[in-house]
């Protein structure tokens, strides 16, 4: 087990009615790490994210954050501790401007000063110059890649201790996917701990410290990102290389 795990899942079981989506998974994310949870459609990636953020109830098992159990806490309480999720499909506010969308990210989390908000906003604009150029544009008129940037930028406005990214590459062109992953690596390098859920093995594992492979609700393999990338089973199942 890791030195200073920020996030720990232990034997987590989650079901929907009689259907079991997770069969008892254990994983850890250490302070400052970028960790990928890789899996095919229906493997249980989103369910894992929902369990961590509090949108799905655990049937059994534990989730700890900074060493304390959080699986009994509400979503709101988890957000307050700094667990911020960028959901699959982005869910930006189409009728709000880019700046309004970003400000929604810190809604209910009062900054101690205007200077502090400006500082966080500057950091977001540094990572995403495209957003700065388009502060007045409506979210709904942005391209898919720009909306993903906006969704991530909005999450950063909450100053996450742990950023949960659910399939940020979904539906985007290869060049845009490379851009998004490069920015994710920058966010991590600037000190944010990230758990990333993905189907795009190549990009995600290349950028990750460690990875876990999730198959039909169980973790079947784990290791350093670059080791998983050359693992024959991973290559066959997720990279289409025999
Ligand atoms: P995808 O990449 O397609 O989103 P995923 O790896 O995120 O897949 P989940 O969405 O976590 O997978 O789904 C895991 C399993 O749980 C699937 O068999 C799915 O059909 C089932 N499931 C998910 N949500 C529900 C729900 N609300 N009710 C019933 N079953 C569900």
mmCIF file of C-alpha atoms and ligand atoms in Angstrom:
data_model
loop_
_atom_site.group_PDB
_atom_site.id
_atom_site.type_symbol
_atom_site.label_atom_id
_atom_site.label_comp_id
_atom_site.label_asym_id
_atom_site.label_seq_id
_atom_site.Cartn_x
_atom_site.Cartn_y
_atom_site.Cartn_z
ATOM 1 C CA UNK A 1 0.000 0.000 0.000
ATOM 2 C CA UNK A 2 0.978 3.595 -0.605
ATOM 3 C CA UNK A 3 2.750 6.067 1.611
ATOM 4 C CA UNK A 4 0.212 8.833 2.031
ATOM 5 C CA UNK A 5 -3.011 7.816 0.343
ATOM 6 C CA UNK A 6 -5.416 10.701 -0.121
ATOM 7 C CA UNK A 7 -8.100 8.356 -1.392
ATOM 8 C CA UNK A 8 -8.603 4.711 -0.447
ATOM 9 C CA UNK A 9 -11.307 2.373 -1.656
ATOM 10 C CA UNK A 10 -11.495 -0.921 0.202
ATOM 11 C CA UNK A 11 -13.667 -3.815 -1.008
ATOM 12 C CA UNK A 12 -16.244 -1.455 -2.439
ATOM 13 C CA UNK A 13 -19.450 -3.126 -3.617
ATOM 14 C CA UNK A 14 -22.112 -1.070 -5.419
ATOM 15 C CA UNK A 15 -25.306 -2.389 -6.985
ATOM 16 C CA UNK A 16 -28.317 -1.047 -8.788
ATOM 17 C CA UNK A 17 -31.241 -3.062 -7.480
ATOM 18 C CA UNK A 18 -30.240 -6.671 -7.995
ATOM 19 C CA UNK A 19 -27.514 -5.817 -10.515
ATOM 20 C CA UNK A 20 -24.022 -5.652 -9.055
ATOM 21 C CA UNK A 21 -21.894 -3.054 -10.846
ATOM 22 C CA UNK A 22 -18.838 -3.316 -8.546
ATOM 23 C CA UNK A 23 -17.830 -6.596 -6.946
ATOM 24 C CA UNK A 24 -15.518 -5.356 -4.210
ATOM 25 C CA UNK A 25 -12.830 -3.103 -5.628
ATOM 26 C CA UNK A 26 -9.836 -1.680 -3.777
ATOM 27 C CA UNK A 27 -7.693 1.163 -5.029
ATOM 28 C CA UNK A 28 -5.604 4.018 -3.723
ATOM 29 C CA UNK A 29 -4.500 7.425 -4.881
ATOM 30 C CA UNK A 30 -1.556 9.116 -3.160
ATOM 31 C CA UNK A 31 -1.043 12.838 -2.701
ATOM 32 C CA UNK A 32 0.059 14.393 -5.989
ATOM 33 C CA UNK A 33 -0.560 11.320 -8.106
ATOM 34 C CA UNK A 34 -2.274 11.016 -11.459
ATOM 35 C CA UNK A 35 -4.025 7.646 -11.491
ATOM 36 C CA UNK A 36 -6.092 6.113 -14.300
ATOM 37 C CA UNK A 37 -8.925 3.662 -13.958
ATOM 38 C CA UNK A 38 -9.142 1.994 -17.346
ATOM 39 C CA UNK A 39 -12.079 -0.077 -18.506
ATOM 40 C CA UNK A 40 -14.407 -0.868 -21.386
ATOM 41 C CA UNK A 41 -18.039 0.208 -21.691
ATOM 42 C CA UNK A 42 -20.049 -0.997 -18.718
ATOM 43 C CA UNK A 43 -16.999 -2.080 -16.683
ATOM 44 C CA UNK A 44 -18.130 0.102 -13.770
ATOM 45 C CA UNK A 45 -15.929 3.164 -14.176
ATOM 46 C CA UNK A 46 -18.719 5.711 -13.770
ATOM 47 C CA UNK A 47 -20.150 3.735 -10.869
ATOM 48 C CA UNK A 48 -16.765 3.936 -9.121
ATOM 49 C CA UNK A 49 -16.715 7.706 -9.626
ATOM 50 C CA UNK A 50 -20.284 7.992 -8.374
ATOM 51 C CA UNK A 51 -19.351 6.001 -5.288
ATOM 52 C CA UNK A 52 -16.471 8.338 -4.529
ATOM 53 C CA UNK A 53 -18.453 11.533 -5.088
ATOM 54 C CA UNK A 54 -21.449 10.221 -3.160
ATOM 55 C CA UNK A 55 -23.934 9.911 -6.020
ATOM 56 C CA UNK A 56 -24.082 6.123 -5.604
ATOM 57 C CA UNK A 57 -24.520 4.353 -2.263
ATOM 58 C CA UNK A 58 -22.146 1.577 -1.234
ATOM 59 C CA UNK A 59 -23.643 -1.849 -0.593
ATOM 60 C CA UNK A 60 -20.509 -2.666 1.426
ATOM 61 C CA UNK A 61 -16.890 -1.639 1.745
ATOM 62 C CA UNK A 62 -15.241 1.621 2.725
ATOM 63 C CA UNK A 63 -14.020 4.836 1.155
ATOM 64 C CA UNK A 64 -11.497 6.932 3.061
ATOM 65 C CA UNK A 65 -10.263 10.416 2.278
ATOM 66 C CA UNK A 66 -7.237 11.711 4.184
ATOM 67 C CA UNK A 67 -7.611 8.655 6.385
ATOM 68 C CA UNK A 68 -11.219 9.370 7.366
ATOM 69 C CA UNK A 69 -14.299 7.473 6.247
ATOM 70 C CA UNK A 70 -16.407 9.461 3.829
ATOM 71 C CA UNK A 71 -18.777 6.821 2.475
ATOM 72 C CA UNK A 72 -21.488 7.989 4.871
ATOM 73 C CA UNK A 73 -21.157 11.650 3.887
ATOM 74 C CA UNK A 74 -23.425 13.515 1.490
ATOM 75 C CA UNK A 75 -22.155 14.643 -1.907
ATOM 76 C CA UNK A 76 -22.185 18.187 -0.615
ATOM 77 C CA UNK A 77 -19.987 17.303 2.362
ATOM 78 C CA UNK A 78 -17.522 15.520 0.066
ATOM 79 C CA UNK A 79 -17.378 18.539 -2.241
ATOM 80 C CA UNK A 80 -16.675 20.641 0.813
ATOM 81 C CA UNK A 81 -13.673 18.421 1.614
ATOM 82 C CA UNK A 82 -12.330 19.043 -1.863
ATOM 83 C CA UNK A 83 -13.522 16.042 -3.865
ATOM 84 C CA UNK A 84 -14.586 17.619 -7.142
ATOM 85 C CA UNK A 85 -15.980 15.612 -10.044
ATOM 86 C CA UNK A 86 -16.103 16.487 -13.722
ATOM 87 C CA UNK A 87 -18.924 14.232 -14.852
ATOM 88 C CA UNK A 88 -19.028 12.233 -18.044
ATOM 89 C CA UNK A 89 -20.639 14.349 -20.752
ATOM 90 C CA UNK A 90 -19.320 17.583 -19.205
ATOM 91 C CA UNK A 91 -22.673 19.214 -18.205
ATOM 92 C CA UNK A 92 -21.673 22.816 -18.583
ATOM 93 C CA UNK A 93 -24.425 25.461 -18.476
ATOM 94 C CA UNK A 94 -25.144 26.208 -22.161
ATOM 95 C CA UNK A 95 -27.044 29.457 -21.524
ATOM 96 C CA UNK A 96 -24.330 30.944 -19.350
ATOM 97 C CA UNK A 97 -21.144 32.614 -20.492
ATOM 98 C CA UNK A 98 -17.735 31.049 -19.995
ATOM 99 C CA UNK A 99 -17.056 33.333 -17.028
ATOM 100 C CA UNK A 100 -20.437 32.596 -15.447
ATOM 101 C CA UNK A 101 -19.797 28.882 -15.888
ATOM 102 C CA UNK A 102 -16.429 29.217 -14.177
ATOM 103 C CA UNK A 103 -17.967 31.145 -11.297
ATOM 104 C CA UNK A 104 -20.481 28.335 -10.795
ATOM 105 C CA UNK A 105 -17.486 26.164 -9.895
ATOM 106 C CA UNK A 106 -16.939 28.061 -6.677
ATOM 107 C CA UNK A 107 -20.628 28.581 -5.926
ATOM 108 C CA UNK A 108 -21.225 28.012 -2.232
ATOM 109 C CA UNK A 109 -17.495 27.851 -1.524
ATOM 110 C CA UNK A 110 -16.817 31.418 -0.533
ATOM 111 C CA UNK A 111 -13.384 32.756 -1.273
ATOM 112 C CA UNK A 112 -11.924 34.678 1.618
ATOM 113 C CA UNK A 113 -11.217 37.605 -0.712
ATOM 114 C CA UNK A 114 -11.720 38.890 -4.234
ATOM 115 C CA UNK A 115 -7.984 38.581 -4.732
ATOM 116 C CA UNK A 116 -8.209 34.880 -4.037
ATOM 117 C CA UNK A 117 -10.902 34.356 -6.682
ATOM 118 C CA UNK A 118 -8.820 36.366 -9.150
ATOM 119 C CA UNK A 119 -5.793 34.226 -8.389
ATOM 120 C CA UNK A 120 -7.640 30.963 -9.016
ATOM 121 C CA UNK A 121 -9.206 32.413 -12.166
ATOM 122 C CA UNK A 122 -5.760 33.445 -13.412
ATOM 123 C CA UNK A 123 -4.489 29.917 -12.847
ATOM 124 C CA UNK A 124 -7.409 28.523 -14.883
ATOM 125 C CA UNK A 125 -6.770 31.020 -17.697
ATOM 126 C CA UNK A 126 -3.084 30.126 -17.692
ATOM 127 C CA UNK A 127 -3.983 26.478 -18.234
ATOM 128 C CA UNK A 128 -6.739 27.300 -20.711
ATOM 129 C CA UNK A 129 -5.886 30.454 -22.681
ATOM 130 C CA UNK A 130 -8.793 29.555 -24.975
ATOM 131 C CA UNK A 131 -11.234 30.194 -22.107
ATOM 132 C CA UNK A 132 -9.717 33.580 -21.411
ATOM 133 C CA UNK A 133 -10.193 34.616 -25.037
ATOM 134 C CA UNK A 134 -13.841 33.588 -24.814
ATOM 135 C CA UNK A 135 -15.065 34.722 -21.388
ATOM 136 C CA UNK A 136 -18.231 36.250 -22.866
ATOM 137 C CA UNK A 137 -19.108 33.386 -25.204
ATOM 138 C CA UNK A 138 -22.066 31.176 -24.263
ATOM 139 C CA UNK A 139 -21.076 27.716 -23.075
ATOM 140 C CA UNK A 140 -23.505 26.041 -25.440
ATOM 141 C CA UNK A 141 -21.816 27.572 -28.485
ATOM 142 C CA UNK A 142 -18.374 26.183 -27.627
ATOM 143 C CA UNK A 143 -16.893 23.158 -29.428
ATOM 144 C CA UNK A 144 -16.800 19.794 -27.669
ATOM 145 C CA UNK A 145 -13.157 20.228 -26.743
ATOM 146 C CA UNK A 146 -13.744 23.746 -25.456
ATOM 147 C CA UNK A 147 -16.683 22.534 -23.369
ATOM 148 C CA UNK A 148 -14.458 19.877 -21.833
ATOM 149 C CA UNK A 149 -11.878 22.560 -21.036
ATOM 150 C CA UNK A 150 -14.649 24.665 -19.496
ATOM 151 C CA UNK A 151 -15.895 21.744 -17.393
ATOM 152 C CA UNK A 152 -12.371 21.095 -16.095
ATOM 153 C CA UNK A 153 -11.756 24.805 -15.551
ATOM 154 C CA UNK A 154 -14.986 25.076 -13.595
ATOM 155 C CA UNK A 155 -13.923 22.184 -11.363
ATOM 156 C CA UNK A 156 -10.558 23.855 -10.734
ATOM 157 C CA UNK A 157 -12.358 26.981 -9.501
ATOM 158 C CA UNK A 158 -13.339 24.917 -6.451
ATOM 159 C CA UNK A 159 -9.641 24.315 -5.709
ATOM 160 C CA UNK A 160 -9.962 20.514 -5.558
ATOM 161 C CA UNK A 161 -7.871 18.355 -3.249
ATOM 162 C CA UNK A 162 -8.879 15.473 -5.495
ATOM 163 C CA UNK A 163 -10.062 15.982 -9.063
ATOM 164 C CA UNK A 164 -12.223 13.201 -10.514
ATOM 165 C CA UNK A 165 -12.315 13.186 -14.321
ATOM 166 C CA UNK A 166 -14.857 10.902 -15.970
ATOM 167 C CA UNK A 167 -13.857 10.133 -19.571
ATOM 168 C CA UNK A 168 -12.614 13.571 -20.588
ATOM 169 C CA UNK A 169 -11.699 12.295 -24.059
ATOM 170 C CA UNK A 170 -15.198 11.090 -24.895
ATOM 171 C CA UNK A 171 -16.419 12.194 -28.310
ATOM 172 C CA UNK A 172 -13.383 14.344 -29.093
ATOM 173 C CA UNK A 173 -11.065 14.303 -32.101
ATOM 174 C CA UNK A 174 -7.565 12.788 -31.618
ATOM 175 C CA UNK A 175 -5.795 16.138 -31.752
ATOM 176 C CA UNK A 176 -8.148 17.642 -29.169
ATOM 177 C CA UNK A 177 -7.746 14.542 -26.986
ATOM 178 C CA UNK A 178 -3.957 15.036 -26.980
ATOM 179 C CA UNK A 179 -4.459 18.674 -25.994
ATOM 180 C CA UNK A 180 -6.808 17.777 -23.134
ATOM 181 C CA UNK A 181 -4.430 15.110 -21.783
ATOM 182 C CA UNK A 182 -1.512 17.488 -21.994
ATOM 183 C CA UNK A 183 -3.456 20.002 -19.895
ATOM 184 C CA UNK A 184 -4.470 17.282 -17.429
ATOM 185 C CA UNK A 185 -0.769 16.473 -16.997
ATOM 186 C CA UNK A 186 -0.073 20.191 -16.418
ATOM 187 C CA UNK A 187 -2.815 20.416 -13.782
ATOM 188 C CA UNK A 188 -1.296 17.409 -12.033
ATOM 189 C CA UNK A 189 2.227 18.832 -12.294
ATOM 190 C CA UNK A 190 0.946 22.020 -10.648
ATOM 191 C CA UNK A 191 0.004 19.917 -7.612
ATOM 192 C CA UNK A 192 -3.545 18.637 -8.037
ATOM 193 C CA UNK A 193 -4.166 14.961 -7.278
ATOM 194 C CA UNK A 194 -6.205 13.352 -10.060
ATOM 195 C CA UNK A 195 -8.197 10.173 -10.547
ATOM 196 C CA UNK A 196 -9.012 9.737 -14.206
ATOM 197 C CA UNK A 197 -11.481 7.296 -15.680
ATOM 198 C CA UNK A 198 -10.846 6.434 -19.328
ATOM 199 C CA UNK A 199 -11.229 4.124 -22.260
ATOM 200 C CA UNK A 200 -8.404 5.849 -24.138
ATOM 201 C CA UNK A 201 -5.577 3.649 -22.850
ATOM 202 C CA UNK A 202 -2.712 5.113 -24.835
ATOM 203 C CA UNK A 203 -3.099 8.737 -23.780
ATOM 204 C CA UNK A 204 -4.241 8.049 -20.223
ATOM 205 C CA UNK A 205 -1.583 5.494 -19.276
ATOM 206 C CA UNK A 206 1.224 7.473 -20.917
ATOM 207 C CA UNK A 207 0.408 10.390 -18.637
ATOM 208 C CA UNK A 208 -0.348 8.430 -15.451
ATOM 209 C CA UNK A 209 1.812 7.509 -12.487
ATOM 210 C CA UNK A 210 -0.251 4.375 -11.977
ATOM 211 C CA UNK A 211 -3.263 2.648 -13.410
ATOM 212 C CA UNK A 212 -5.916 0.066 -12.580
ATOM 213 C CA UNK A 213 -7.745 -2.104 -15.091
ATOM 214 C CA UNK A 214 -11.437 -2.581 -14.323
ATOM 215 C CA UNK A 215 -13.287 -5.481 -15.951
ATOM 216 C CA UNK A 216 -16.971 -6.179 -15.287
ATOM 217 C CA UNK A 217 -16.821 -4.701 -11.814
ATOM 218 C CA UNK A 218 -13.471 -6.100 -10.645
ATOM 219 C CA UNK A 219 -9.923 -4.810 -10.774
ATOM 220 C CA UNK A 220 -7.892 -7.332 -12.726
ATOM 221 C CA UNK A 221 -4.543 -5.575 -13.072
ATOM 222 C CA UNK A 222 -2.670 -2.636 -11.572
ATOM 223 C CA UNK A 223 0.730 -1.052 -11.921
ATOM 224 C CA UNK A 224 2.734 1.939 -13.161
ATOM 225 C CA UNK A 225 1.121 3.528 -16.236
ATOM 226 C CA UNK A 226 4.016 2.783 -18.538
ATOM 227 C CA UNK A 227 4.179 -0.855 -17.438
ATOM 228 C CA UNK A 228 0.490 -1.352 -18.115
ATOM 229 C CA UNK A 229 0.947 0.228 -21.513
ATOM 230 C CA UNK A 230 3.317 -2.566 -22.562
ATOM 231 C CA UNK A 231 1.401 -5.360 -20.851
ATOM 232 C CA UNK A 232 0.265 -7.860 -23.531
ATOM 233 C CA UNK A 233 -3.236 -8.193 -22.022
ATOM 234 C CA UNK A 234 -3.718 -4.425 -21.944
ATOM 235 C CA UNK A 235 -2.382 -4.058 -25.459
ATOM 236 C CA UNK A 236 -4.741 -6.666 -26.790
ATOM 237 C CA UNK A 237 -7.846 -5.501 -24.927
ATOM 238 C CA UNK A 238 -7.425 -1.721 -24.966
ATOM 239 C CA UNK A 239 -5.006 -0.864 -27.737
ATOM 240 C CA UNK A 240 -6.143 -3.343 -30.357
ATOM 241 C CA UNK A 241 -2.639 -4.800 -30.626
ATOM 242 C CA UNK A 242 -2.293 -8.593 -30.475
HETATM 243 P P1 LIG B 1 -19.431 3.533 -19.809
HETATM 244 O O1 LIG B 1 -18.045 3.738 -20.268
HETATM 245 O O2 LIG B 1 -20.315 2.905 -20.844
HETATM 246 O O3 LIG B 1 -20.038 4.707 -19.132
HETATM 247 P P2 LIG B 1 -18.805 2.402 -17.225
HETATM 248 O O4 LIG B 1 -17.553 1.610 -17.135
HETATM 249 O O5 LIG B 1 -18.768 3.774 -16.723
HETATM 250 O O6 LIG B 1 -19.340 2.357 -18.701
HETATM 251 P P3 LIG B 1 -21.021 2.033 -15.453
HETATM 252 O O7 LIG B 1 -21.809 3.140 -16.050
HETATM 253 O O8 LIG B 1 -20.414 2.237 -14.149
HETATM 254 O O9 LIG B 1 -19.906 1.550 -16.470
HETATM 255 O O10 LIG B 1 -21.960 0.746 -15.416
HETATM 256 C C1 LIG B 1 -21.561 -0.474 -14.785
HETATM 257 C C2 LIG B 1 -22.729 -1.461 -14.828
HETATM 258 O O11 LIG B 1 -23.798 -0.969 -14.001
HETATM 259 C C3 LIG B 1 -23.317 -1.647 -16.203
HETATM 260 O O12 LIG B 1 -23.674 -3.006 -16.349
HETATM 261 C C4 LIG B 1 -24.554 -0.776 -16.202
HETATM 262 O O13 LIG B 1 -25.550 -1.283 -17.059
HETATM 263 C C5 LIG B 1 -25.000 -0.840 -14.759
HETATM 264 N N1 LIG B 1 -25.666 0.407 -14.357
HETATM 265 C C6 LIG B 1 -25.137 1.656 -14.341
HETATM 266 N N2 LIG B 1 -26.022 2.564 -13.906
HETATM 267 C C7 LIG B 1 -27.156 1.889 -13.634
HETATM 268 C C8 LIG B 1 -28.451 2.253 -13.153
HETATM 269 N N3 LIG B 1 -28.736 3.515 -12.832
HETATM 270 N N4 LIG B 1 -29.364 1.273 -13.025
HETATM 271 C C9 LIG B 1 -29.065 -0.001 -13.331
HETATM 272 N N5 LIG B 1 -27.877 -0.428 -13.760
HETATM 273 C C10 LIG B 1 -26.928 0.501 -13.929
#
